[in-house]
Short mmCIF file of C-alpha atoms in Angstrom, two decimals:
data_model
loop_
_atom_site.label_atom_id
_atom_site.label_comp_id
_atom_site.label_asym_id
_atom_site.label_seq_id
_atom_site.Cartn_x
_atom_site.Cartn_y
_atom_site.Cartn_z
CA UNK A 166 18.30 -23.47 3.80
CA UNK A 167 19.59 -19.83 2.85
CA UNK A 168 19.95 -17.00 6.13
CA UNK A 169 17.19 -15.22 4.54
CA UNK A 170 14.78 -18.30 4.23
CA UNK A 171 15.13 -19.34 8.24
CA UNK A 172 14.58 -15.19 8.72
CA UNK A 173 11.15 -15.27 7.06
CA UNK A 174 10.32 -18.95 8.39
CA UNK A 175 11.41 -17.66 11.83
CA UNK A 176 9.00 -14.38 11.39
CA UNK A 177 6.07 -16.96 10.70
CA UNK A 178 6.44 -19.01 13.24
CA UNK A 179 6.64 -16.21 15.56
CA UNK A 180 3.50 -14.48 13.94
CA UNK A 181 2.15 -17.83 14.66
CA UNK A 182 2.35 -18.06 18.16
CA UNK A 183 1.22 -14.04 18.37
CA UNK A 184 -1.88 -14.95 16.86
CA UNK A 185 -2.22 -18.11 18.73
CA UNK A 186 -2.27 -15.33 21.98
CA UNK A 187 -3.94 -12.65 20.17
CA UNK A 188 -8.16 -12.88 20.49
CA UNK A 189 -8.93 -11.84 16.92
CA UNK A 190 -12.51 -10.79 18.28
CA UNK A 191 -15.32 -9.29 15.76
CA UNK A 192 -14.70 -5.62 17.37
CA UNK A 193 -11.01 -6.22 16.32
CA UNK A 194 -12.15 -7.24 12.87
CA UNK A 195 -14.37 -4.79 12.60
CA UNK A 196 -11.33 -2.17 13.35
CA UNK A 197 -9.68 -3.22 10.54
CA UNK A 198 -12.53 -3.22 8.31
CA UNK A 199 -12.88 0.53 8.84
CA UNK A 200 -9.34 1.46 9.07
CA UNK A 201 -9.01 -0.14 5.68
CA UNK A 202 -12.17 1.46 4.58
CA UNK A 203 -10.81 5.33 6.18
CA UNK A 204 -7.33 4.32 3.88
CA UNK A 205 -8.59 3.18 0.74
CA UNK A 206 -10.97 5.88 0.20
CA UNK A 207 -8.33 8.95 0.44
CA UNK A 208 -7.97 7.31 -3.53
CA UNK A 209 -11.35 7.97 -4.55
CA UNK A 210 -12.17 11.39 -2.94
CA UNK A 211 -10.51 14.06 -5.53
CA UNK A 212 -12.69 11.88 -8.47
CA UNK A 213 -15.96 14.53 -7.56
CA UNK A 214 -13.39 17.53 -6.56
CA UNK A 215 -11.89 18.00 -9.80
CA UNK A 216 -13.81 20.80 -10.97
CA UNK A 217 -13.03 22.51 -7.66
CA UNK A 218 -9.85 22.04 -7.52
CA UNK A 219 -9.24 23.36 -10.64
CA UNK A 220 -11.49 26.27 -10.02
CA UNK A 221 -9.37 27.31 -6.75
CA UNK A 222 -5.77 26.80 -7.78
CA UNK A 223 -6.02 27.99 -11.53
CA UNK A 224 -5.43 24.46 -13.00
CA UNK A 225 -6.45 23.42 -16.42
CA UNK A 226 -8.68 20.14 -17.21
CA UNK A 227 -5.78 17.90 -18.62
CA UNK A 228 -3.12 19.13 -15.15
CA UNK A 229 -6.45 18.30 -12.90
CA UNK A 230 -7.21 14.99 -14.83
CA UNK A 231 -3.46 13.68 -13.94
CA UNK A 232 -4.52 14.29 -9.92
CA UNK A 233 -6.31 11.01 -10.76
CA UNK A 234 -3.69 9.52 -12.19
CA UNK A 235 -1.43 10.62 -10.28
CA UNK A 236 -3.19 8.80 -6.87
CA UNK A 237 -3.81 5.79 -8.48
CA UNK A 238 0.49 5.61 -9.39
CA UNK A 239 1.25 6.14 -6.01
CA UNK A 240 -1.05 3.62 -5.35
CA UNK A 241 0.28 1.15 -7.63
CA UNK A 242 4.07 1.85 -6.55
CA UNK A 243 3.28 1.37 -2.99
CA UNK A 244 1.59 -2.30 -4.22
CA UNK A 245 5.28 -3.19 -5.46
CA UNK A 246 7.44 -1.26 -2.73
CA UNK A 247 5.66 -0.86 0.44
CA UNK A 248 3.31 -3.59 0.88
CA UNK A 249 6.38 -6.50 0.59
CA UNK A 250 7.52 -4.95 3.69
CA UNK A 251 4.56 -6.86 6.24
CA UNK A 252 6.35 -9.89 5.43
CA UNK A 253 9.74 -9.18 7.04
CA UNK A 254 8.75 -6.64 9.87
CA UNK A 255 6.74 -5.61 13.08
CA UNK A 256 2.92 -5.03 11.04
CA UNK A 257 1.93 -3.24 13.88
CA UNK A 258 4.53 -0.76 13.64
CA UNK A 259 4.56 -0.72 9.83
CA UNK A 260 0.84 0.13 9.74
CA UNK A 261 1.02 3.01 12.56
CA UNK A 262 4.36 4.11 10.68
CA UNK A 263 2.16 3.97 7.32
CA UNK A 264 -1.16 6.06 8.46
CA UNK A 265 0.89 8.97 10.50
CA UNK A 266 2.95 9.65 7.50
CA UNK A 267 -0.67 9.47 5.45
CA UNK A 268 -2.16 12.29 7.69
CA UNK A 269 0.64 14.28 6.84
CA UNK A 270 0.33 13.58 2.97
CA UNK A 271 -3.47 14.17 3.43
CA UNK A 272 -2.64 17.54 5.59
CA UNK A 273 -0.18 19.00 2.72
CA UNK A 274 -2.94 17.92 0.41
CA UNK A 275 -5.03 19.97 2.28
CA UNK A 276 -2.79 23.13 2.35
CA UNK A 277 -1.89 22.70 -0.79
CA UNK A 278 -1.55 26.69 -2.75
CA UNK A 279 -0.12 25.69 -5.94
CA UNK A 280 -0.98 22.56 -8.49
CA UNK A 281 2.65 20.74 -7.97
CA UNK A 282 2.12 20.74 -4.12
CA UNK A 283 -1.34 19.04 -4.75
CA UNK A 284 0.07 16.64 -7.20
CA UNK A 285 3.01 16.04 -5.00
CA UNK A 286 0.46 15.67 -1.75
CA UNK A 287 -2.21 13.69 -3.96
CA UNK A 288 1.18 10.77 -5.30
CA UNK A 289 2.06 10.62 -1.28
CA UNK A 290 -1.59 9.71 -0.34
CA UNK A 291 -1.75 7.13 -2.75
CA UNK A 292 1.76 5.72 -2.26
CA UNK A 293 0.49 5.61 1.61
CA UNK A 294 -3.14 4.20 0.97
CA UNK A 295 -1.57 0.59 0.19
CA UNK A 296 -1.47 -0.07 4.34
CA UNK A 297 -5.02 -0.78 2.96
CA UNK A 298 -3.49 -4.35 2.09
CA UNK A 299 -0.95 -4.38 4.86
CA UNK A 300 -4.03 -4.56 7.19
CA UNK A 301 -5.80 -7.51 5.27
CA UNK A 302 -2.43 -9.23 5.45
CA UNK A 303 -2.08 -8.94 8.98
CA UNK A 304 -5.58 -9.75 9.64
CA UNK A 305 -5.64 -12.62 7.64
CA UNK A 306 -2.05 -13.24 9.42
CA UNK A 307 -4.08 -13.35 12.84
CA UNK A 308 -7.38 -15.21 11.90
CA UNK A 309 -6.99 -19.33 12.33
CA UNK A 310 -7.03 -21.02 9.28
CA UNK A 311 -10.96 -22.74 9.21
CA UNK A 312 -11.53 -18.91 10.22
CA UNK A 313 -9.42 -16.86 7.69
CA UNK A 314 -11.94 -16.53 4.60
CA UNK A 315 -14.35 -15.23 6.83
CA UNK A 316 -12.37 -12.42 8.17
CA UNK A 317 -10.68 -11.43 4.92
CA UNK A 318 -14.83 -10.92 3.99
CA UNK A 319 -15.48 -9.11 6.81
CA UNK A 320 -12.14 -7.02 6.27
CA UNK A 321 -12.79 -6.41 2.48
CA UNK A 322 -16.32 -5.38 2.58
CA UNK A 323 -14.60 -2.39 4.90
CA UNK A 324 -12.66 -1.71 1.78
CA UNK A 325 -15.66 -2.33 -0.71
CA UNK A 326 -17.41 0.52 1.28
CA UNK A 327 -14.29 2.66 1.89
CA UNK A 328 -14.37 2.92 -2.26
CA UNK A 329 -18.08 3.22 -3.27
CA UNK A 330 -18.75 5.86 -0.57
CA UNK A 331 -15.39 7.75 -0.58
CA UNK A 332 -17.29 10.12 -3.87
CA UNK A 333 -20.67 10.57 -1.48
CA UNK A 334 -19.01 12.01 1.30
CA UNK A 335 -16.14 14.15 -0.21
CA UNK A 336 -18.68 15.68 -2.59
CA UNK A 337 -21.39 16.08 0.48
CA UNK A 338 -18.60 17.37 2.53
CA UNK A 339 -17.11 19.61 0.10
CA UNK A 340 -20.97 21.03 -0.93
CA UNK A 341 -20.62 22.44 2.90
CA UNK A 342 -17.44 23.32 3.86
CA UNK A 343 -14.86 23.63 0.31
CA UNK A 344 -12.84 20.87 -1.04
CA UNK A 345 -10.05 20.97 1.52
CA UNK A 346 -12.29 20.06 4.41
CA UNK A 347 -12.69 16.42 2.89
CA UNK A 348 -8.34 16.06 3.20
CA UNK A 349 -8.33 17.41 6.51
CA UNK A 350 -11.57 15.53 8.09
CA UNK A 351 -9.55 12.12 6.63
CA UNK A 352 -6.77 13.55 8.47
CA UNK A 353 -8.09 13.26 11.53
CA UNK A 354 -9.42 10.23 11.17
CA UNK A 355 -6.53 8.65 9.87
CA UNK A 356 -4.55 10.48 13.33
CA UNK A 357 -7.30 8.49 15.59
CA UNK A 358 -7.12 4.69 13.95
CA UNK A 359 -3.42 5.09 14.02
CA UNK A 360 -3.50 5.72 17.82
CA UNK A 361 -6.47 3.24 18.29
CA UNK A 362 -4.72 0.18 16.27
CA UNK A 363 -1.42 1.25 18.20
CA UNK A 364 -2.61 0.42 21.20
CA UNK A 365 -5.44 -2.58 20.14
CA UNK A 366 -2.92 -4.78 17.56
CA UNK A 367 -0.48 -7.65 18.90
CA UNK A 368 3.03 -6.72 19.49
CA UNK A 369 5.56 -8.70 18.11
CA UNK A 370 6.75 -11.44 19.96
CA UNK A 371 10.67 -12.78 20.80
CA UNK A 372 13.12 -11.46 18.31
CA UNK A 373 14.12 -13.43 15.59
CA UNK A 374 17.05 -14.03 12.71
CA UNK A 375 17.70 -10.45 10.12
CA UNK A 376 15.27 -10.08 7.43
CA UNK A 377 16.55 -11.02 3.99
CA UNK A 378 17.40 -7.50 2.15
CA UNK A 379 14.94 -5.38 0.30
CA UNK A 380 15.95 -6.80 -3.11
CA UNK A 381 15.71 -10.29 -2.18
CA UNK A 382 12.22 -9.20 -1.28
CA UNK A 383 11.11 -7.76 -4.37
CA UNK A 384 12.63 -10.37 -6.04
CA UNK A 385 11.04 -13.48 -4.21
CA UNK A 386 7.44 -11.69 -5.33
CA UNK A 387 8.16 -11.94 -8.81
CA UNK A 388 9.38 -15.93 -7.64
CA UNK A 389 5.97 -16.54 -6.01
CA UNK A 390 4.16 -15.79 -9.10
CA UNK A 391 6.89 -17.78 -11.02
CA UNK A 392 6.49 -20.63 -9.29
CA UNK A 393 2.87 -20.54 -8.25
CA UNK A 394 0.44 -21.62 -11.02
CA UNK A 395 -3.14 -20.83 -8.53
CA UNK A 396 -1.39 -17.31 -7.89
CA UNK A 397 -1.38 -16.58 -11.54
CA UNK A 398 -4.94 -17.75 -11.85
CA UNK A 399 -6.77 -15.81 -9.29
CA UNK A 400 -4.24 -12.49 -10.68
CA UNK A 401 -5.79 -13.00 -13.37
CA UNK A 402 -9.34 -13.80 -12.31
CA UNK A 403 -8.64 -10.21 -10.03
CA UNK A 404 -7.99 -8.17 -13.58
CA UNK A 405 -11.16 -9.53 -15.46
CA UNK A 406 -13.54 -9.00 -12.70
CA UNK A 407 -12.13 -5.72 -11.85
CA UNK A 408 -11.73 -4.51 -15.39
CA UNK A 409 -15.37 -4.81 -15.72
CA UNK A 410 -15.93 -2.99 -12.30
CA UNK A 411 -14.14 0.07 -13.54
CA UNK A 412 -16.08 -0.10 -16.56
CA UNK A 413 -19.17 0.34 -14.72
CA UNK A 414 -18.25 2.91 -12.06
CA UNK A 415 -15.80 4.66 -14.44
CA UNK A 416 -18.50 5.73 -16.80
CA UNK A 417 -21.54 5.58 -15.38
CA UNK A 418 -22.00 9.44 -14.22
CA UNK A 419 -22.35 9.87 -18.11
CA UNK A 420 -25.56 8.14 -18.74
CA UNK A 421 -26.95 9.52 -15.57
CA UNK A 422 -25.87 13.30 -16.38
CA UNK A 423 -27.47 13.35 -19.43
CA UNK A 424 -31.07 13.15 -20.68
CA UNK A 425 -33.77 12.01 -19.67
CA UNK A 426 -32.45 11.87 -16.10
CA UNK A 427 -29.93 14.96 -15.58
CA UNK A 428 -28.89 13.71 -11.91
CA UNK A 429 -26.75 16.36 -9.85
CA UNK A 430 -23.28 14.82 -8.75
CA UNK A 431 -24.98 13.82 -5.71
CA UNK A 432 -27.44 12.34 -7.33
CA UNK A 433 -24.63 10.33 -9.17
CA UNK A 434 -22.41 9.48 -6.13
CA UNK A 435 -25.90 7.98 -3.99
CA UNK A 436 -25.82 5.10 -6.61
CA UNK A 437 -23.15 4.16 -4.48
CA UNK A 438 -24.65 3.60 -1.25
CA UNK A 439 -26.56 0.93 -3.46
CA UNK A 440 -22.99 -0.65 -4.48
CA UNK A 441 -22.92 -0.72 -0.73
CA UNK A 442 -25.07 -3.97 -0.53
CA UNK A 443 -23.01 -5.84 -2.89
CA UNK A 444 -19.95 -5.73 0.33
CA UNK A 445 -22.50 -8.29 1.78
CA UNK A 446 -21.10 -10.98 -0.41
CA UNK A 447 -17.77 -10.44 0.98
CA UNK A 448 -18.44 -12.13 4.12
CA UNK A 449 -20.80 -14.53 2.87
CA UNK A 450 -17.94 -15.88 0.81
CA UNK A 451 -15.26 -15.71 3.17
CA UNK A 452 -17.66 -18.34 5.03
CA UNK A 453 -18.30 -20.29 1.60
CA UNK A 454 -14.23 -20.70 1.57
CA UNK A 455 -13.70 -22.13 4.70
CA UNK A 456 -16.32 -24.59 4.12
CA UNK A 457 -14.08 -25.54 1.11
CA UNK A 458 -16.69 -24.21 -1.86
CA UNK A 459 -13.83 -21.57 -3.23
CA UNK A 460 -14.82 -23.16 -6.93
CA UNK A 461 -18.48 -23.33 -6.75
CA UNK A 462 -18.07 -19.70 -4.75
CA UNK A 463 -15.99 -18.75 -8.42
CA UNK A 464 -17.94 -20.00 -10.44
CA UNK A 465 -21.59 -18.31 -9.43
CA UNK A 466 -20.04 -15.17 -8.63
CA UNK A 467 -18.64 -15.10 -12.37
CA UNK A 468 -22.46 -15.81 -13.72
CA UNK A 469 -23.68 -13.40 -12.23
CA UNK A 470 -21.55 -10.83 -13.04
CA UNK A 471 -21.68 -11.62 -16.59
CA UNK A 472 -25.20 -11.75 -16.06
CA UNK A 473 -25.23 -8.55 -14.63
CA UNK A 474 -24.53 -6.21 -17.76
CA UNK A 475 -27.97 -7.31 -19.16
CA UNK A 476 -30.03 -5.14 -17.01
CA UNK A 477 -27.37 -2.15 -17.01
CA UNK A 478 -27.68 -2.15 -20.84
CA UNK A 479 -31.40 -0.72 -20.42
CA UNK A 480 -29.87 1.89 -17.66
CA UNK A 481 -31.00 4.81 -20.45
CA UNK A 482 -34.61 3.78 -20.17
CA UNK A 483 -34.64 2.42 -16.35
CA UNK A 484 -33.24 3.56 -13.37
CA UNK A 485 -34.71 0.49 -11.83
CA UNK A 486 -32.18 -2.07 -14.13
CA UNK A 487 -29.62 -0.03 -13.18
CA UNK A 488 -29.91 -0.84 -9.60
CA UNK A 489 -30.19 -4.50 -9.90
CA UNK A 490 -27.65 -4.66 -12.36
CA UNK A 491 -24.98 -2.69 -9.87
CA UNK A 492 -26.20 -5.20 -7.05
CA UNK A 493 -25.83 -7.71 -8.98
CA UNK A 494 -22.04 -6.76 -10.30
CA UNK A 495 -20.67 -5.59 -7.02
CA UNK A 496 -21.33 -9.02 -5.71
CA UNK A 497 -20.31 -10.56 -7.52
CA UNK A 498 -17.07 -8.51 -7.74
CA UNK A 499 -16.81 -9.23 -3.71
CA UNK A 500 -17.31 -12.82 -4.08
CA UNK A 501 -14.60 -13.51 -6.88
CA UNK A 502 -12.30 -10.94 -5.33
CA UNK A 503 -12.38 -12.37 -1.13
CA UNK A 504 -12.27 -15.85 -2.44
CA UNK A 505 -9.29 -14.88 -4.28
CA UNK A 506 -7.41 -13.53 -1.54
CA UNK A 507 -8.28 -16.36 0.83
CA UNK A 508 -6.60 -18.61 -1.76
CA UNK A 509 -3.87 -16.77 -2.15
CA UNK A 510 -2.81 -16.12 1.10
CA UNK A 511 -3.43 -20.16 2.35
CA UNK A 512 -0.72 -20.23 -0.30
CA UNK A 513 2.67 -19.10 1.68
CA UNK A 514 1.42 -17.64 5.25
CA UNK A 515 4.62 -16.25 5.80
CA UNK A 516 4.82 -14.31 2.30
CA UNK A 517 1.16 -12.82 2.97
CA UNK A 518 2.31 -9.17 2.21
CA UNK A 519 3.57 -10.18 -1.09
CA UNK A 520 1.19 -12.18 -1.92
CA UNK A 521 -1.65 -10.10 -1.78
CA UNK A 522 0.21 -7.01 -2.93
CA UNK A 523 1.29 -8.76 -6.15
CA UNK A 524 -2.49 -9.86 -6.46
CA UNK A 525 -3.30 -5.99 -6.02
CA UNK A 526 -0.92 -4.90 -9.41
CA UNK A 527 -3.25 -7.27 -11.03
CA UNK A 528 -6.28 -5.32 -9.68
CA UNK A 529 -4.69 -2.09 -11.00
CA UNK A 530 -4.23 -3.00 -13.93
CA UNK A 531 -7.60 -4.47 -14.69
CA UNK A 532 -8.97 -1.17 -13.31
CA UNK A 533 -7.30 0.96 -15.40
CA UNK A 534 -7.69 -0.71 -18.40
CA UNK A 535 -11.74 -1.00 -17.50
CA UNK A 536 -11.60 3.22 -16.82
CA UNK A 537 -9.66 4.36 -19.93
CA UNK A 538 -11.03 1.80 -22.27
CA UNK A 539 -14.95 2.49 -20.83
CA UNK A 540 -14.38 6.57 -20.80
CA UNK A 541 -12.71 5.84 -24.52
CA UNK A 542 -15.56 3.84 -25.81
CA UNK A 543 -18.53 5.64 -24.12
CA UNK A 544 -17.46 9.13 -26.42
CA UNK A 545 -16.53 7.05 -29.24
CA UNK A 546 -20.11 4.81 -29.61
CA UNK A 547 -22.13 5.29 -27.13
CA UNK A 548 -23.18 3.55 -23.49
CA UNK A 549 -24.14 -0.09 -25.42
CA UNK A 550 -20.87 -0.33 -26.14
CA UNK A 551 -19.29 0.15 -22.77
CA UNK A 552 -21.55 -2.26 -21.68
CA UNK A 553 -20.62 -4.71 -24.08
CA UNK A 554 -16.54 -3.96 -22.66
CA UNK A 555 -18.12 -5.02 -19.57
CA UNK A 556 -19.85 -8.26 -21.03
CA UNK A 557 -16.44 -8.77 -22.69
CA UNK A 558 -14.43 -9.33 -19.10
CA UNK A 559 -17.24 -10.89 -17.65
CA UNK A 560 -17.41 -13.48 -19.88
CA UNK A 561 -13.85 -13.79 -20.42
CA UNK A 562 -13.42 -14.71 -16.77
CA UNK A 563 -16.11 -16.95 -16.72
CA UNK A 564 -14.87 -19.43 -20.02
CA UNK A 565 -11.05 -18.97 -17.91
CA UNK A 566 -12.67 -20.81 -14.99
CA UNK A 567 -15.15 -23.29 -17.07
CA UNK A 568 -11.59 -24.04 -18.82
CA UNK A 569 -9.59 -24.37 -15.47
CA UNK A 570 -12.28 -25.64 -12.75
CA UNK A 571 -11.38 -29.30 -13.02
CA UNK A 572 -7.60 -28.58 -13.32
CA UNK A 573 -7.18 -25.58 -10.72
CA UNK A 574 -4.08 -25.97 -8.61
CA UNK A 575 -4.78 -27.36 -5.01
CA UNK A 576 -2.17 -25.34 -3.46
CA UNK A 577 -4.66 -23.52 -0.85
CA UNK A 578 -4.99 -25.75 1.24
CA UNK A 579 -1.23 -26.12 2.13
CA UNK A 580 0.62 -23.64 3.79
CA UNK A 581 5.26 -23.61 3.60
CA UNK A 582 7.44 -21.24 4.61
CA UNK A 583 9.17 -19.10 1.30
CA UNK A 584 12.66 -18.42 0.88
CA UNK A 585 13.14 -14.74 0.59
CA UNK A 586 16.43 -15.58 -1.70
#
């Protein structure tokens, strides 16, 4: 076996016996939850701010529209770069490391007096959001294995209501006190979980062999997916559902803006303290995976979200099927998306971090492609259309697991140690 292999298998077994000795309790889980809830929302907050922002620092609508995009490439180059690292150092360290730099993106964000120092402080809060999945690595690192899908749930639905109420409050909190109160509140939040999850997560325990180098790293993720037919699966499970996710929540402020309704931005970003409810199916199928139902879980989850864009095609004549319909897709979402990670991870323990962070590019994409092709379509024919995007993914992810439930690799259920070479 190759130096760098017995390096990562000697990092597992240690991370083994730490969370052997570490008490995952449900106040620890629930610390998570929120701290990846607190991270992944600094991505979402500028999307009701725009305007603002614009307004204060003299910036013109396409230079504010790349704020967006320029969070959500941070985001994705922090996927690729950043989150690999959990695999071959101290977690605890990496996340504290992670979130103080973050306060200081989200603080130069804040102070930001010209448009390149926002853009530059709005790419270094995405780049630094990612320790969003270095948390749901190491707490899926920590749970025990008839445990795991149950924490990832809990854990995720802290990141399924990090991103539908991350619009709420930064609008609500920029309506009182200006758009630059939103950046510095998250700083201080982000300054308090760091110390809090300093001082509550497992330190490492004895030292072990050097970590295979950084390009070995990056390399052995694009191996994983090479080699691993159920990781290529649920990737691609992760871009359907979450394609048609952005196609919802990318576009639906349009409908509701317009007549007959005319709803204020706040208005618009309450709809997601409905999404809220769907981060209930998050833990209910973390506990449907470790009961061994992870197909069954797949397959419901992927009816109902195709099912879903039904009642949101009447959301011009009812606010009512609007609500069940966004129910209805965000839990689906949750269900497909925990149930995926679960998988994943039982895949290689010891390559957690690169496992779910190459699952996350996945997620990305699919997002992206739901928001540009759903903003694209909406102006082009109208809001039937986007919903018929939507109906497009759904379904496509539901005939990809009619045509692979009988043949899906059984991989999940064991658990190797990865050569990093």
């Amino acid at each position: 076996m190759s130096n760098s292999s017995e390096a990562v298998s000697g990092r597992t077994q240690e991370r083994t016996e730490e969370g052997a000795a570490f008490t995952l309790s449900r106040g620890v889980v629930l610390l998570f939850a929120v701290a990846c809830g607190a991270a992944v929302a600094n991505v979402y907050f500028s999307q009701p701010l725009l305007v603002t922002m614009g307004h204060d620092l003299g910036m013109g609508p396409a230079l504010v529209g790349s704020v967006v995009t320029l969070t959500q490439v941070g985001y994705a180059l922090g996927l690729v770069f950043l989150v690999p690292l959990g695999d071959v150092t101290d977690r605890r360290r990496l996340v504290v490391v992670q979130l103080l730099l973050l306060v200081a993106a989200l603080a130069a964000t804040a102070a930001a007096r010209t448009a390149v120092l926002l853009l530059a402080g709005m790419a270094a809060t995405g780049l630094l959001a990612v320790v969003t999945q270095t948390l749901v690595a190491f707490a899926a690192s920590l749970a025990t294995p008839d445990g795991r899908g149950r924490v990832v749930g809990l854990v995720t639905s802290g990141v399924v209501i990090g991103i539908l109420l991350a619009r709420t409050v930064s609008g609500a909190l920029a309506d009182l006190a200006g758009w630059r109160a939103v950046y510095l509140a998250s700083a201080l939040l982000t300054a308090v979980l760091a110390l809090v999850l300093h001082r509550v997560l497992p330190r490492p325990g004895a030292a072990v062999p050097p970590a295979p180098r950084y390009g070995q790293l990056l390399r052995s993720t694009v191996t994983l997916f090479a080699r691993e037919p159920l990781l290529r699966l649920r990737a691609l499970f992760g871009l359907l559902i979450f394609a048609a996710f952005s196609t919802l929540w990318s576009s639906v402020a349009l409908p509701l803006s317009q007549a007959p309704y005319f709803l204020s931005h706040s208005g618009i970003g309450a709809l997601g303290l409905i999404g809220v409810v769907g981060a209930l199916a998050a833990g209910v199928a973390g506990r449907l995976n470790d009961r061994g139902l992870s197909g069954r879980t797949t397959g419901i989850a992927l009816s109902l979200l195709v099912a879903s864009w039904l009642p949101l095609a009447f959301t011009r004549s009812s606010l009512g099927a609007l609500l069940i319909g966004v129910v209805l897709l965000d839990l689906a979402v949750q269900a497909v998306h925990v149930t995926n990670q679960t998988l994943i991870y039982a895949l290689h323990p010891d390559a957690g971090s690169r496992l779910i962070g190459g699952y996350m590019v996945f997620y990305s994409i699919g997002s992206a492609t739901g928001a540009i092709a759903a903003t694209s379509l909406y102006a082009a024919a109208g809001w039937g259309a986007v919903c018929a995007l939507g109906a497009a993914f759904s379904c496509a992810g539901l005939v990809l697991w009619t045509c692979t439930r009988h043949s899906e690799p059984g991989r999940a259920a064991k658990s190797c140690s990865f050569s990093g070479s």
